[in-house]
Short mmCIF file of C-alpha atoms in Angstrom, two decimals:
data_model
loop_
_atom_site.label_atom_id
_atom_site.label_comp_id
_atom_site.label_asym_id
_atom_site.label_seq_id
_atom_site.Cartn_x
_atom_site.Cartn_y
_atom_site.Cartn_z
CA MET A 1 -234.14 -74.44 4.82
CA PHE A 2 -236.96 -74.17 7.34
CA PRO A 3 -239.52 -71.30 7.08
CA CYS A 4 -239.25 -68.71 9.82
CA GLY A 5 -242.87 -68.85 10.93
CA PRO A 6 -244.57 -69.90 14.13
CA GLY A 7 -244.36 -73.62 14.65
CA SER A 8 -241.17 -73.97 12.61
CA PRO A 9 -237.78 -74.60 14.22
CA GLY A 10 -236.68 -71.26 15.65
CA GLY A 11 -239.85 -69.54 14.45
CA ASP A 12 -241.50 -69.36 17.87
CA ARG A 13 -238.78 -67.09 19.19
CA MET A 14 -239.14 -64.79 16.19
CA ALA A 15 -242.92 -64.62 16.66
CA GLY A 16 -242.66 -63.97 20.40
CA ALA A 17 -244.20 -67.30 21.39
CA GLY A 18 -243.00 -69.46 24.27
CA THR A 19 -241.13 -72.73 23.95
CA GLU A 20 -243.42 -75.56 22.94
CA GLU A 21 -243.13 -79.29 23.31
CA PRO A 22 -242.06 -81.11 20.12
CA ALA A 23 -244.92 -82.32 17.98
CA PRO A 24 -245.77 -86.03 17.88
CA LEU A 25 -244.08 -88.17 15.29
CA GLY A 26 -246.97 -88.15 12.84
CA GLU A 27 -247.31 -84.37 13.07
CA GLN A 28 -243.60 -83.84 12.48
CA ALA A 29 -243.90 -85.89 9.33
CA THR A 30 -246.64 -83.61 8.01
CA ALA A 31 -244.70 -80.50 8.96
CA VAL A 32 -241.79 -81.62 6.83
CA VAL A 33 -244.03 -81.82 3.80
CA LEU A 34 -245.20 -78.22 4.27
CA LEU A 35 -241.74 -76.67 4.45
CA ALA A 36 -242.06 -75.26 0.96
CA ALA A 37 -244.88 -72.84 2.02
CA PRO A 38 -244.06 -69.11 1.48
CA LEU A 39 -242.99 -66.97 4.43
CA TRP A 40 -245.62 -65.03 6.37
CA PRO A 41 -246.95 -62.49 5.59
CA PRO A 42 -247.55 -63.13 1.87
CA PRO A 43 -246.98 -60.43 -0.77
CA PRO A 44 -249.95 -58.15 -1.52
CA GLY A 45 -252.53 -59.65 -3.82
CA ALA A 46 -251.37 -63.23 -3.28
CA ASP A 47 -253.36 -65.95 -1.60
CA ALA A 48 -252.30 -66.24 2.00
CA ALA A 49 -250.62 -69.50 2.95
CA PRO A 50 -251.28 -70.23 6.62
CA PRO A 51 -248.32 -70.55 8.97
CA LEU A 52 -247.75 -73.60 11.15
CA SER A 53 -249.46 -73.14 14.49
CA PRO A 54 -247.42 -73.92 17.61
CA SER A 55 -250.50 -75.06 19.53
CA ARG A 56 -251.96 -77.64 17.15
CA SER A 57 -251.24 -79.79 14.15
CA PRO A 58 -250.56 -78.23 10.73
CA ARG A 59 -253.81 -77.37 9.00
CA CYS A 60 -254.98 -78.93 5.80
CA PRO A 61 -255.87 -76.80 2.76
CA GLY A 62 -259.00 -74.74 2.95
CA SER A 63 -258.63 -73.46 6.52
CA PRO A 64 -258.68 -69.62 6.73
CA PRO A 65 -255.51 -67.81 7.82
CA PRO A 66 -255.31 -66.49 11.40
CA SER A 67 -255.27 -62.82 12.33
CA PRO A 68 -251.92 -61.26 13.34
CA ALA A 69 -253.12 -60.72 16.94
CA ALA A 70 -254.26 -64.30 17.26
CA ARG A 71 -251.07 -65.47 15.65
CA ALA A 72 -248.92 -63.56 18.18
CA ALA A 73 -250.92 -64.73 21.19
CA GLY A 74 -251.26 -68.31 20.05
CA ALA A 75 -255.06 -68.10 20.39
CA PRO A 76 -257.54 -70.01 18.23
CA LYS A 77 -257.74 -68.61 14.75
CA ALA A 78 -260.84 -66.60 13.77
CA PRO A 79 -262.19 -66.85 10.26
CA ALA A 80 -261.40 -63.88 8.01
CA ALA A 81 -264.28 -61.59 6.90
CA PRO A 82 -265.26 -61.86 3.26
CA ALA A 83 -264.36 -59.00 0.93
CA PRO A 84 -267.14 -56.43 0.24
CA GLY A 85 -269.38 -57.39 -2.62
CA LYS A 86 -268.29 -61.05 -2.58
CA ALA A 87 -270.17 -63.99 -1.19
CA PRO A 88 -268.32 -65.97 1.47
CA GLN A 89 -266.78 -69.14 0.16
CA PRO A 90 -267.60 -72.29 2.12
CA SER A 91 -264.58 -73.96 3.62
CA PRO A 92 -264.06 -77.66 3.04
CA PRO A 93 -264.19 -79.80 6.17
CA ARG A 94 -260.96 -79.97 8.10
CA ARG A 95 -259.07 -83.21 8.24
CA ARG A 96 -257.26 -84.38 11.32
CA ALA A 97 -253.52 -84.61 10.84
CA GLY A 98 -252.24 -88.15 11.02
CA PRO A 99 -250.94 -90.96 8.90
CA ASP A 100 -253.42 -90.22 6.11
CA CYS A 101 -252.59 -86.50 5.87
CA GLY A 102 -249.73 -86.42 3.42
CA ALA A 103 -248.31 -83.69 1.25
CA GLY A 104 -250.61 -80.67 1.35
CA GLY A 105 -252.91 -82.53 3.72
CA LEU A 106 -253.72 -85.25 1.17
CA GLY A 107 -253.10 -88.91 1.83
CA GLY A 108 -249.87 -90.29 0.36
CA PRO A 109 -247.80 -93.45 0.57
CA GLY A 110 -245.02 -91.65 2.45
CA ALA A 111 -247.40 -90.39 5.14
CA ARG A 112 -249.08 -93.77 5.49
CA LEU A 113 -245.67 -95.43 5.86
CA PHE A 114 -244.67 -92.93 8.50
CA GLY A 115 -247.88 -93.57 10.40
CA TRP A 116 -247.30 -97.30 10.20
CA LEU A 117 -243.81 -96.92 11.59
CA ARG A 118 -245.20 -94.81 14.40
CA GLU A 119 -247.55 -97.59 15.45
CA ARG A 120 -244.89 -100.27 15.10
CA CYS A 121 -243.15 -100.68 18.43
CA LEU A 122 -240.65 -103.46 19.13
CA GLY A 123 -239.89 -102.73 22.75
CA ARG A 124 -236.99 -100.41 21.98
CA GLY A 125 -238.74 -97.06 22.39
CA LEU A 126 -239.68 -94.79 19.53
CA PHE A 127 -236.88 -95.84 17.21
CA VAL A 128 -237.39 -98.88 15.03
CA ASP A 129 -234.86 -101.55 14.10
CA PRO A 130 -236.27 -103.37 11.05
CA ALA A 131 -233.40 -105.88 11.18
CA ARG A 132 -234.94 -107.44 14.28
CA ASP A 133 -238.03 -108.47 12.33
CA ASN A 134 -235.93 -109.67 9.42
CA PHE A 135 -233.85 -111.95 11.61
CA ARG A 136 -236.93 -113.17 13.47
CA THR A 137 -238.17 -114.36 10.09
CA MET A 138 -234.79 -115.96 9.45
CA THR A 139 -234.89 -117.89 12.70
CA ASN A 140 -238.34 -119.20 11.80
CA LEU A 141 -236.90 -120.40 8.49
CA TYR A 142 -234.01 -122.11 10.26
CA GLY A 143 -236.51 -123.92 12.45
CA SER A 144 -238.24 -125.29 9.34
CA ILE A 145 -235.11 -126.93 7.88
CA HIS A 146 -235.16 -130.72 7.63
CA PRO A 147 -232.23 -133.13 7.25
CA ALA A 148 -233.57 -134.13 3.83
CA ASP A 149 -233.02 -130.53 2.67
CA SER A 150 -229.23 -130.90 2.90
CA VAL A 151 -227.01 -130.73 -0.19
CA TYR A 152 -223.71 -132.61 -0.29
CA LEU A 153 -220.59 -131.04 -1.78
CA SER A 154 -218.00 -133.27 -3.44
CA THR A 155 -215.15 -133.11 -0.94
CA ARG A 156 -214.68 -136.75 0.00
CA THR A 157 -211.09 -137.14 -1.22
CA HIS A 158 -209.57 -134.18 0.62
CA GLY A 159 -209.46 -135.44 4.21
CA ALA A 160 -211.32 -134.13 7.22
CA VAL A 161 -212.97 -130.70 7.12
CA PHE A 162 -211.46 -128.55 9.88
CA ASN A 163 -213.00 -125.16 9.14
CA LEU A 164 -215.68 -123.48 7.02
CA GLU A 165 -215.81 -119.77 6.20
CA TYR A 166 -218.16 -117.66 4.07
CA SER A 167 -217.10 -114.46 2.34
CA PRO A 168 -218.70 -111.35 3.91
CA ASP A 169 -221.16 -111.05 0.99
CA GLY A 170 -222.04 -114.77 1.18
CA SER A 171 -221.00 -115.46 -2.42
CA VAL A 172 -218.17 -117.89 -1.66
CA LEU A 173 -217.84 -120.77 0.80
CA THR A 174 -214.26 -121.85 1.61
CA VAL A 175 -213.35 -125.22 3.10
CA ALA A 176 -210.13 -125.90 5.05
CA CYS A 177 -209.14 -129.53 4.53
CA GLU A 178 -206.84 -131.91 6.33
CA GLN A 179 -204.85 -132.84 3.23
CA THR A 180 -203.20 -129.47 2.50
CA GLU A 181 -206.03 -128.15 0.28
CA VAL A 182 -208.56 -125.33 0.30
CA LEU A 183 -211.83 -125.75 -1.60
CA LEU A 184 -214.07 -122.96 -2.87
CA PHE A 185 -217.78 -123.37 -3.61
CA ASP A 186 -220.70 -121.24 -4.73
CA PRO A 187 -223.09 -121.77 -1.79
CA ILE A 188 -226.14 -120.71 -3.79
CA SER A 189 -225.74 -123.10 -6.71
CA SER A 190 -223.67 -125.64 -4.70
CA LYS A 191 -221.15 -125.71 -7.56
CA HIS A 192 -217.43 -126.20 -7.13
CA ILE A 193 -215.39 -123.10 -8.04
CA LYS A 194 -211.75 -123.93 -7.39
CA THR A 195 -209.44 -126.27 -5.53
CA LEU A 196 -206.25 -124.74 -4.16
CA SER A 197 -204.04 -127.81 -4.38
CA GLU A 198 -201.09 -127.76 -2.01
CA ALA A 199 -202.24 -124.51 -0.47
CA HIS A 200 -199.98 -125.47 2.43
CA GLU A 201 -197.52 -128.23 3.20
CA ASP A 202 -199.63 -129.58 6.05
CA CYS A 203 -203.30 -129.59 7.08
CA VAL A 204 -205.17 -126.28 6.80
CA ASN A 205 -206.69 -125.21 10.12
CA ASN A 206 -208.47 -121.89 9.67
CA ILE A 207 -209.65 -119.42 7.02
CA ARG A 208 -210.42 -115.75 7.53
CA PHE A 209 -211.74 -113.20 5.02
CA LEU A 210 -210.24 -109.72 5.21
CA ASP A 211 -212.84 -108.35 2.77
CA ASN A 212 -214.93 -109.72 -0.10
CA ARG A 213 -211.87 -110.70 -2.15
CA LEU A 214 -208.87 -111.19 0.18
CA PHE A 215 -208.64 -114.08 2.62
CA ALA A 216 -205.99 -115.71 4.78
CA THR A 217 -205.32 -119.36 5.60
CA CYS A 218 -203.16 -120.88 8.34
CA SER A 219 -201.70 -124.34 8.66
CA ASP A 220 -199.76 -126.82 10.73
CA ASP A 221 -196.76 -125.97 8.51
CA THR A 222 -196.40 -122.85 10.77
CA THR A 223 -197.22 -120.39 7.95
CA ILE A 224 -200.05 -118.05 6.99
CA ALA A 225 -200.97 -117.48 3.33
CA LEU A 226 -202.83 -114.55 1.80
CA TRP A 227 -205.06 -115.15 -1.25
CA ASP A 228 -206.99 -113.01 -3.72
CA LEU A 229 -210.22 -114.41 -5.21
CA ARG A 230 -209.44 -112.61 -8.46
CA LYS A 231 -206.12 -114.43 -8.87
CA LEU A 232 -206.16 -117.83 -7.21
CA ASN A 233 -203.34 -119.36 -9.23
CA THR A 234 -200.71 -117.96 -6.86
CA LYS A 235 -200.59 -116.70 -3.29
CA VAL A 236 -200.42 -113.00 -2.61
CA CYS A 237 -197.70 -113.75 -0.04
CA THR A 238 -196.65 -116.21 2.67
CA LEU A 239 -196.11 -115.09 6.26
CA HIS A 240 -193.44 -116.69 8.44
CA GLY A 241 -193.16 -116.06 12.18
CA HIS A 242 -194.69 -118.89 14.18
CA THR A 243 -192.64 -121.86 15.33
CA SER A 244 -195.50 -124.36 15.72
CA TRP A 245 -198.96 -125.10 14.35
CA VAL A 246 -200.96 -121.95 13.56
CA LYS A 247 -204.55 -122.49 14.66
CA ASN A 248 -206.63 -119.36 14.10
CA ILE A 249 -206.72 -115.94 12.48
CA GLU A 250 -208.42 -112.67 13.46
CA TYR A 251 -208.54 -109.32 11.64
CA ASP A 252 -208.93 -105.75 12.92
CA THR A 253 -210.74 -103.88 10.16
CA ASN A 254 -209.99 -100.49 11.74
CA THR A 255 -206.21 -100.80 11.73
CA ARG A 256 -205.99 -103.54 9.06
CA LEU A 257 -203.86 -105.64 11.35
CA LEU A 258 -203.92 -109.43 11.02
CA VAL A 259 -203.72 -111.32 14.32
CA THR A 260 -202.73 -115.00 14.47
CA SER A 261 -202.17 -117.51 17.25
CA GLY A 262 -200.62 -120.95 17.39
CA PHE A 263 -199.59 -123.81 19.61
CA ASP A 264 -196.24 -122.10 20.17
CA GLY A 265 -198.14 -119.86 22.60
CA ASN A 266 -197.56 -116.72 20.55
CA VAL A 267 -200.03 -114.12 19.35
CA ILE A 268 -198.45 -112.29 16.40
CA ILE A 269 -199.56 -109.03 14.75
CA TRP A 270 -199.09 -108.62 10.97
CA ASP A 271 -199.31 -105.19 9.31
CA THR A 272 -201.17 -105.81 6.05
CA ASN A 273 -200.88 -102.10 5.19
CA ARG A 274 -197.25 -102.75 4.26
CA CYS A 275 -197.65 -106.15 2.69
CA THR A 276 -195.29 -107.16 -0.14
CA GLU A 277 -194.57 -110.37 -2.02
CA ASP A 278 -192.01 -111.23 0.64
CA GLY A 279 -194.52 -110.93 3.49
CA CYS A 280 -195.71 -108.39 6.06
CA PRO A 281 -193.95 -106.66 8.95
CA HIS A 282 -194.84 -108.47 12.16
CA LYS A 283 -194.19 -108.48 15.89
CA LYS A 284 -194.93 -110.76 18.80
CA PHE A 285 -197.81 -109.25 20.77
CA PHE A 286 -198.47 -111.77 23.53
CA HIS A 287 -197.31 -115.14 24.81
CA THR A 288 -198.91 -117.68 27.12
CA ARG A 289 -198.66 -121.36 27.74
CA PHE A 290 -201.33 -123.89 26.71
CA LEU A 291 -202.86 -121.52 24.14
CA MET A 292 -205.77 -123.02 22.21
CA ARG A 293 -207.85 -120.24 20.59
CA MET A 294 -207.74 -116.46 20.34
CA ARG A 295 -210.59 -114.10 19.38
CA LEU A 296 -211.21 -110.36 19.10
CA THR A 297 -214.51 -108.77 20.07
CA PRO A 298 -216.40 -107.14 17.16
CA ASP A 299 -215.25 -103.66 18.22
CA CYS A 300 -211.69 -104.95 18.82
CA SER A 301 -211.73 -103.59 22.39
CA LYS A 302 -210.93 -106.97 23.96
CA MET A 303 -208.91 -110.06 23.12
CA LEU A 304 -209.96 -113.42 24.55
CA ILE A 305 -207.59 -116.37 24.72
CA SER A 306 -208.62 -119.89 25.74
CA THR A 307 -206.20 -122.47 27.05
CA SER A 308 -206.06 -126.22 27.37
CA SER A 309 -205.63 -125.82 31.14
CA GLY A 310 -209.14 -124.37 31.53
CA TYR A 311 -208.18 -120.69 31.87
CA LEU A 312 -209.70 -117.87 29.87
CA LEU A 313 -207.55 -114.75 29.45
CA ILE A 314 -209.13 -111.38 28.64
CA LEU A 315 -207.11 -108.35 27.55
CA HIS A 316 -209.16 -105.19 28.20
CA ASP A 317 -208.88 -101.82 26.42
CA LEU A 318 -206.94 -103.53 23.70
CA ASP A 319 -204.12 -101.68 21.94
CA LEU A 320 -202.55 -103.87 19.27
CA THR A 321 -199.76 -101.38 18.63
CA LYS A 322 -198.10 -102.24 21.95
CA SER A 323 -196.36 -105.54 22.55
CA LEU A 324 -196.80 -107.29 25.89
CA GLU A 325 -193.82 -109.08 27.33
CA VAL A 326 -194.01 -111.70 30.06
CA GLY A 327 -193.90 -110.02 33.47
CA SER A 328 -194.98 -106.57 32.25
CA TYR A 329 -198.75 -106.95 32.27
CA PRO A 330 -200.51 -103.99 33.92
CA ILE A 331 -202.53 -106.40 36.04
CA LEU A 332 -203.05 -110.11 36.50
CA ARG A 333 -206.02 -111.43 38.44
CA ALA A 334 -207.35 -114.95 38.81
CA ARG A 335 -211.12 -115.21 39.09
CA ARG A 336 -213.63 -117.99 38.95
CA THR A 337 -216.89 -117.18 37.21
CA THR A 338 -220.19 -118.42 38.59
CA SER A 339 -223.82 -118.07 37.70
CA SER A 340 -224.82 -116.12 40.81
CA SER A 341 -223.58 -113.41 43.16
CA ASP A 342 -220.20 -115.14 43.59
CA LEU A 343 -219.09 -113.20 40.51
CA THR A 344 -218.08 -110.30 42.72
CA THR A 345 -215.59 -112.39 44.68
CA SER A 346 -212.16 -112.87 43.22
CA SER A 347 -208.66 -113.42 44.40
CA SER A 348 -206.58 -110.35 45.03
CA SER A 349 -203.97 -109.47 42.44
CA SER A 350 -201.39 -109.22 45.20
CA GLY A 351 -202.20 -112.66 46.59
CA PRO A 352 -200.74 -116.01 45.59
CA ARG A 353 -201.25 -117.14 42.00
CA VAL A 354 -203.30 -120.16 41.13
CA SER A 355 -201.08 -123.15 40.48
CA GLY A 356 -200.79 -124.00 36.84
CA SER A 357 -201.67 -120.48 35.71
CA PRO A 358 -200.66 -119.97 32.07
CA CYS A 359 -199.00 -116.60 32.88
CA HIS A 360 -196.10 -115.72 35.12
CA HIS A 361 -194.81 -112.58 36.79
CA SER A 362 -191.15 -111.86 37.12
CA ASP A 363 -189.92 -110.54 40.49
CA SER A 364 -187.68 -108.07 38.70
CA ASN A 365 -190.74 -106.39 37.21
CA SER A 366 -192.80 -106.21 40.41
CA SER A 367 -191.65 -102.68 41.26
CA SER A 368 -192.48 -101.35 37.79
CA GLU A 369 -195.92 -102.98 37.99
CA LYS A 370 -196.63 -101.35 41.38
CA HIS A 371 -195.57 -97.99 39.98
CA MET A 372 -197.92 -98.44 37.01
CA SER A 373 -200.77 -99.42 39.35
CA ARG A 374 -200.30 -96.31 41.48
CA ALA A 375 -200.28 -94.10 38.39
CA SER A 376 -203.47 -95.75 37.16
CA GLN A 377 -205.12 -95.28 40.54
CA ARG A 378 -204.31 -91.58 40.47
CA GLU A 379 -205.80 -91.28 37.01
CA GLY A 380 -208.86 -93.34 38.02
CA VAL A 381 -208.80 -95.47 34.85
CA SER A 382 -207.68 -98.96 33.95
CA PRO A 383 -204.47 -99.23 31.91
CA ARG A 384 -204.48 -100.34 28.30
CA ASN A 385 -204.09 -104.07 27.65
CA SER A 386 -204.93 -104.93 31.28
CA LEU A 387 -205.15 -108.67 31.74
CA GLU A 388 -207.77 -110.71 33.55
CA VAL A 389 -207.55 -114.45 34.09
CA LEU A 390 -210.79 -116.37 34.58
CA THR A 391 -211.70 -119.94 35.27
CA PRO A 392 -215.12 -120.31 33.62
CA LYS A 393 -217.55 -122.44 35.53
CA VAL A 394 -218.70 -125.51 33.62
CA PRO A 395 -221.80 -127.44 34.77
CA GLY A 396 -221.18 -130.96 35.95
CA GLU A 397 -217.41 -130.70 36.02
CA ARG A 398 -217.27 -132.20 39.54
CA ASP A 399 -214.03 -130.44 40.49
CA ARG A 400 -212.23 -131.78 37.42
CA GLY A 401 -210.13 -129.72 35.06
CA ASN A 402 -211.45 -128.64 31.67
CA CYS A 403 -209.99 -127.81 28.31
CA ILE A 404 -211.55 -124.89 26.40
CA THR A 405 -211.30 -126.23 22.88
CA SER A 406 -213.48 -123.77 20.97
CA LEU A 407 -214.05 -120.05 21.50
CA GLN A 408 -216.50 -117.77 19.67
CA LEU A 409 -217.93 -114.32 20.32
CA HIS A 410 -221.44 -112.95 19.98
CA PRO A 411 -221.69 -110.81 16.81
CA LYS A 412 -222.75 -107.82 18.94
CA GLY A 413 -220.10 -108.43 21.59
CA TRP A 414 -222.58 -109.33 24.34
CA ALA A 415 -221.28 -112.79 25.22
CA THR A 416 -218.73 -115.47 24.53
CA LEU A 417 -219.44 -119.04 23.45
CA LEU A 418 -217.22 -121.86 24.73
CA ARG A 419 -216.94 -125.57 23.95
CA CYS A 420 -215.35 -127.30 26.93
CA SER A 421 -214.28 -130.88 27.40
CA SER A 422 -213.16 -132.56 30.60
CA ASN A 423 -209.57 -133.65 30.94
CA THR A 424 -210.76 -137.24 30.98
CA ASP A 425 -212.70 -136.68 27.72
CA ASP A 426 -215.88 -138.15 29.16
CA GLN A 427 -217.96 -134.93 29.02
CA GLU A 428 -218.41 -132.02 26.64
CA TRP A 429 -220.36 -128.81 27.26
CA THR A 430 -221.41 -125.79 25.25
CA CYS A 431 -221.64 -122.72 27.48
CA VAL A 432 -222.64 -119.07 26.96
CA TYR A 433 -221.12 -116.44 29.22
CA GLU A 434 -222.44 -112.89 29.32
CA PHE A 435 -219.98 -110.01 29.60
CA GLN A 436 -220.59 -108.16 32.85
CA GLU A 437 -219.53 -104.54 32.34
CA GLY A 438 -219.43 -102.31 35.38
CA VAL A 439 -217.42 -100.02 37.58
CA PRO A 440 -214.23 -101.76 38.74
CA VAL A 441 -213.80 -102.50 42.43
CA ARG A 442 -210.41 -100.78 42.24
CA PRO A 443 -209.31 -98.25 39.61
CA VAL A 444 -206.74 -100.67 38.25
CA SER A 445 -208.93 -103.76 38.28
CA PRO A 446 -210.48 -105.11 35.06
CA ARG A 447 -213.94 -103.81 34.26
CA CYS A 448 -215.41 -107.07 33.04
CA SER A 449 -216.33 -110.50 34.32
CA LEU A 450 -218.21 -113.37 32.78
CA ARG A 451 -221.47 -114.82 34.01
CA LEU A 452 -222.68 -118.22 32.92
CA THR A 453 -226.16 -117.75 31.44
CA HIS A 454 -226.85 -120.85 29.31
CA TYR A 455 -225.38 -124.30 28.84
CA ILE A 456 -226.05 -127.70 27.30
CA GLU A 457 -224.26 -131.02 27.41
CA GLU A 458 -222.94 -132.32 24.10
CA ALA A 459 -222.54 -135.81 22.73
CA ASN A 460 -219.10 -137.06 23.69
CA VAL A 461 -218.30 -138.43 20.23
CA GLY A 462 -215.07 -138.00 18.30
CA ARG A 463 -212.76 -137.66 21.27
CA GLY A 464 -209.56 -135.78 20.63
CA TYR A 465 -210.99 -133.63 17.84
CA ILE A 466 -211.90 -129.97 18.22
CA LYS A 467 -215.51 -129.11 17.36
CA GLU A 468 -215.98 -125.57 16.06
CA LEU A 469 -219.38 -124.04 16.82
CA CYS A 470 -220.75 -120.60 15.90
CA PHE A 471 -223.38 -117.91 16.46
CA SER A 472 -225.94 -116.97 13.82
CA PRO A 473 -225.36 -113.54 12.16
CA ASP A 474 -227.88 -111.90 14.51
CA GLY A 475 -226.73 -113.81 17.60
CA ARG A 476 -230.12 -115.39 18.28
CA MET A 477 -229.05 -118.98 17.61
CA VAL A 478 -226.06 -121.26 18.06
CA SER A 479 -225.07 -124.02 15.67
CA SER A 480 -223.16 -126.75 17.44
CA PRO A 481 -221.66 -130.02 16.09
CA HIS A 482 -223.44 -132.93 17.72
CA ALA A 483 -222.25 -136.44 16.87
CA TYR A 484 -223.11 -137.06 13.18
CA GLY A 485 -224.99 -133.81 12.72
CA ILE A 486 -225.60 -130.37 14.16
CA ARG A 487 -228.02 -128.87 16.64
CA LEU A 488 -229.55 -125.41 16.37
CA LEU A 489 -229.78 -123.98 19.87
CA GLY A 490 -231.65 -120.94 21.16
CA PHE A 491 -231.78 -119.01 24.40
CA ASP A 492 -235.51 -119.72 24.52
CA LYS A 493 -238.11 -121.40 22.30
CA GLN A 494 -238.82 -118.12 20.46
CA CYS A 495 -235.15 -117.59 19.53
CA SER A 496 -235.14 -114.26 21.35
CA GLU A 497 -232.10 -112.08 21.60
CA LEU A 498 -229.85 -112.76 24.54
CA ILE A 499 -230.53 -109.41 26.23
CA ASP A 500 -234.27 -110.09 26.08
CA CYS A 501 -234.15 -113.41 27.94
CA LEU A 502 -231.27 -113.24 30.40
CA PRO A 503 -232.01 -115.65 33.25
CA LYS A 504 -231.22 -114.94 36.89
CA GLU A 505 -229.54 -118.32 37.13
CA ALA A 506 -227.87 -120.37 34.42
CA SER A 507 -230.43 -122.27 32.37
CA PRO A 508 -230.21 -124.89 29.60
CA LEU A 509 -230.08 -123.89 25.95
CA ARG A 510 -233.18 -124.90 23.98
CA VAL A 511 -232.84 -127.27 21.04
CA ILE A 512 -234.62 -125.64 18.09
CA ARG A 513 -233.75 -128.23 15.45
CA SER A 514 -231.48 -131.29 15.14
CA LEU A 515 -230.06 -132.04 11.70
CA TYR A 516 -228.29 -135.37 11.22
CA SER A 517 -227.13 -136.02 7.67
CA HIS A 518 -223.46 -137.07 7.97
CA LYS A 519 -221.99 -140.53 8.27
CA ASP A 520 -219.08 -139.38 10.42
CA VAL A 521 -218.39 -137.00 13.31
CA VAL A 522 -219.11 -133.36 12.49
CA LEU A 523 -216.16 -131.10 13.33
CA THR A 524 -217.26 -127.65 12.18
CA THR A 525 -220.35 -125.64 11.24
CA LYS A 526 -221.04 -122.13 9.96
CA PHE A 527 -223.99 -119.81 9.26
CA SER A 528 -224.14 -117.88 6.00
CA PRO A 529 -223.88 -114.13 6.72
CA THR A 530 -226.47 -113.21 4.06
CA HIS A 531 -228.67 -116.25 3.30
CA CYS A 532 -230.74 -118.69 5.30
CA GLN A 533 -228.13 -121.42 5.02
CA ILE A 534 -225.93 -123.48 7.34
CA ALA A 535 -222.84 -125.46 6.33
CA SER A 536 -221.28 -128.35 8.24
CA GLY A 537 -218.20 -130.49 7.64
CA CYS A 538 -217.29 -133.88 9.04
CA LEU A 539 -214.29 -136.06 9.71
CA SER A 540 -214.62 -138.02 6.47
CA GLY A 541 -214.47 -134.83 4.36
CA ARG A 542 -218.13 -134.31 3.43
CA VAL A 543 -219.70 -130.84 3.51
CA SER A 544 -223.47 -130.44 3.85
CA LEU A 545 -225.54 -127.34 3.16
CA TYR A 546 -228.85 -126.93 4.99
CA GLN A 547 -231.47 -124.52 3.73
CA PRO A 548 -235.27 -124.51 3.68
CA LYS A 549 -237.14 -125.52 0.55
CA PHE A 550 -239.80 -123.16 -0.72
#
């Protein structure tokens, strides 16, 4: 509880003083220490504890108390007259309030820390984000890694490595293998933990952790399997619903819904809240042709879907509880992203569709769509699950089609990361597109577009195989498979955050470090979420761990 004296919260009104400006940060810290002072006035015969003055910093011990008149008027405090028959006591020198004035005006570690934080500014105003400094240190460590620092894991007999995934606490590294197996390693000691033999009946494509103990795997056998790290001898359950290869898995931690996509073009929602040994209740959420990858933004407000025909689909204001049938989308717009002002131009939703578009509208549903658009215009908001179709610009494509083979999202939801290959397989590009949030041109139009900010051409090695790239946990770096190794890429040489170095025009990604330690084409790479470590897997089945040596 705060004391009801002048200078305390609410105390100025009780004392009749006017509203004052809040004290500086260092002074507020000292005021908190003095909250235990007795209320004014003190009981008779007791030593008077001075109140907090609204016009200056809290006083240190030894300063005489102010008179009531001076206290009410906010005037400078006059020293009290000594009692009759007693010699006046000399007052110790006053100390200026600041980082060294701690509890009771004495220096303390808490006050010094508060003063240090006050002086420590990272370009984000008064508030401090210590994680920014921590990850800046991490990026410096990543830049010091050498190929000789890599550690090989014994996975040579299990086929190609298609996917790598760390547990959220970084204690387990899982490996999805071509020959129906899933391998588990301790990434700190590099020791093998367990091999899930015949985890599926065909190659394992993707692994996704639901929490620190539960994870899901998907396979070309059209099934999804749930596993528990505490009981790896048997599956928790097997999920059936897809009719073709299942390629990737996403998870909404808010609703605990599992989202999967496959080459059958279906996006299916699984309710893990009602999971039994026989499976989970599921429903088809979305369908499109040429589906390659599907991702959810970190806040699960958008779903992005990449296609082999070069289109990128974005579902805005995502609501996973509603299924979307073909022809009933609230809106469908085709737009081509650029790196300049052309972003604002797009084809009208009522105009002709782009040939080869992965989505179709049914004429029978056109009237219901118009009715929904009018209702949305009256409300002035975009409908839930509104769809936007983009054709991301790729440097050097020369009017040729592209296939978006890999799709990742920035950990803070600022951008999307694409790996694109030309239809003739003679070029590969890694591109970063920033989300452009803003007021829609029309009330029913999508509120987001993509702007190409950074790009780099990749080595066109291992044609026909998908290369999975990733962001670092803080989003400052990109790890990308590059021939027989990986490249660590940054938005600038200092590995700054994306929002701190957004270019006006698209610019090349900077190569921070190249690590070549494999003897075959690298297909996937992953950052550890908790340690300064990177894992990569290649076509011949070898997994390498990169970490700095101290």
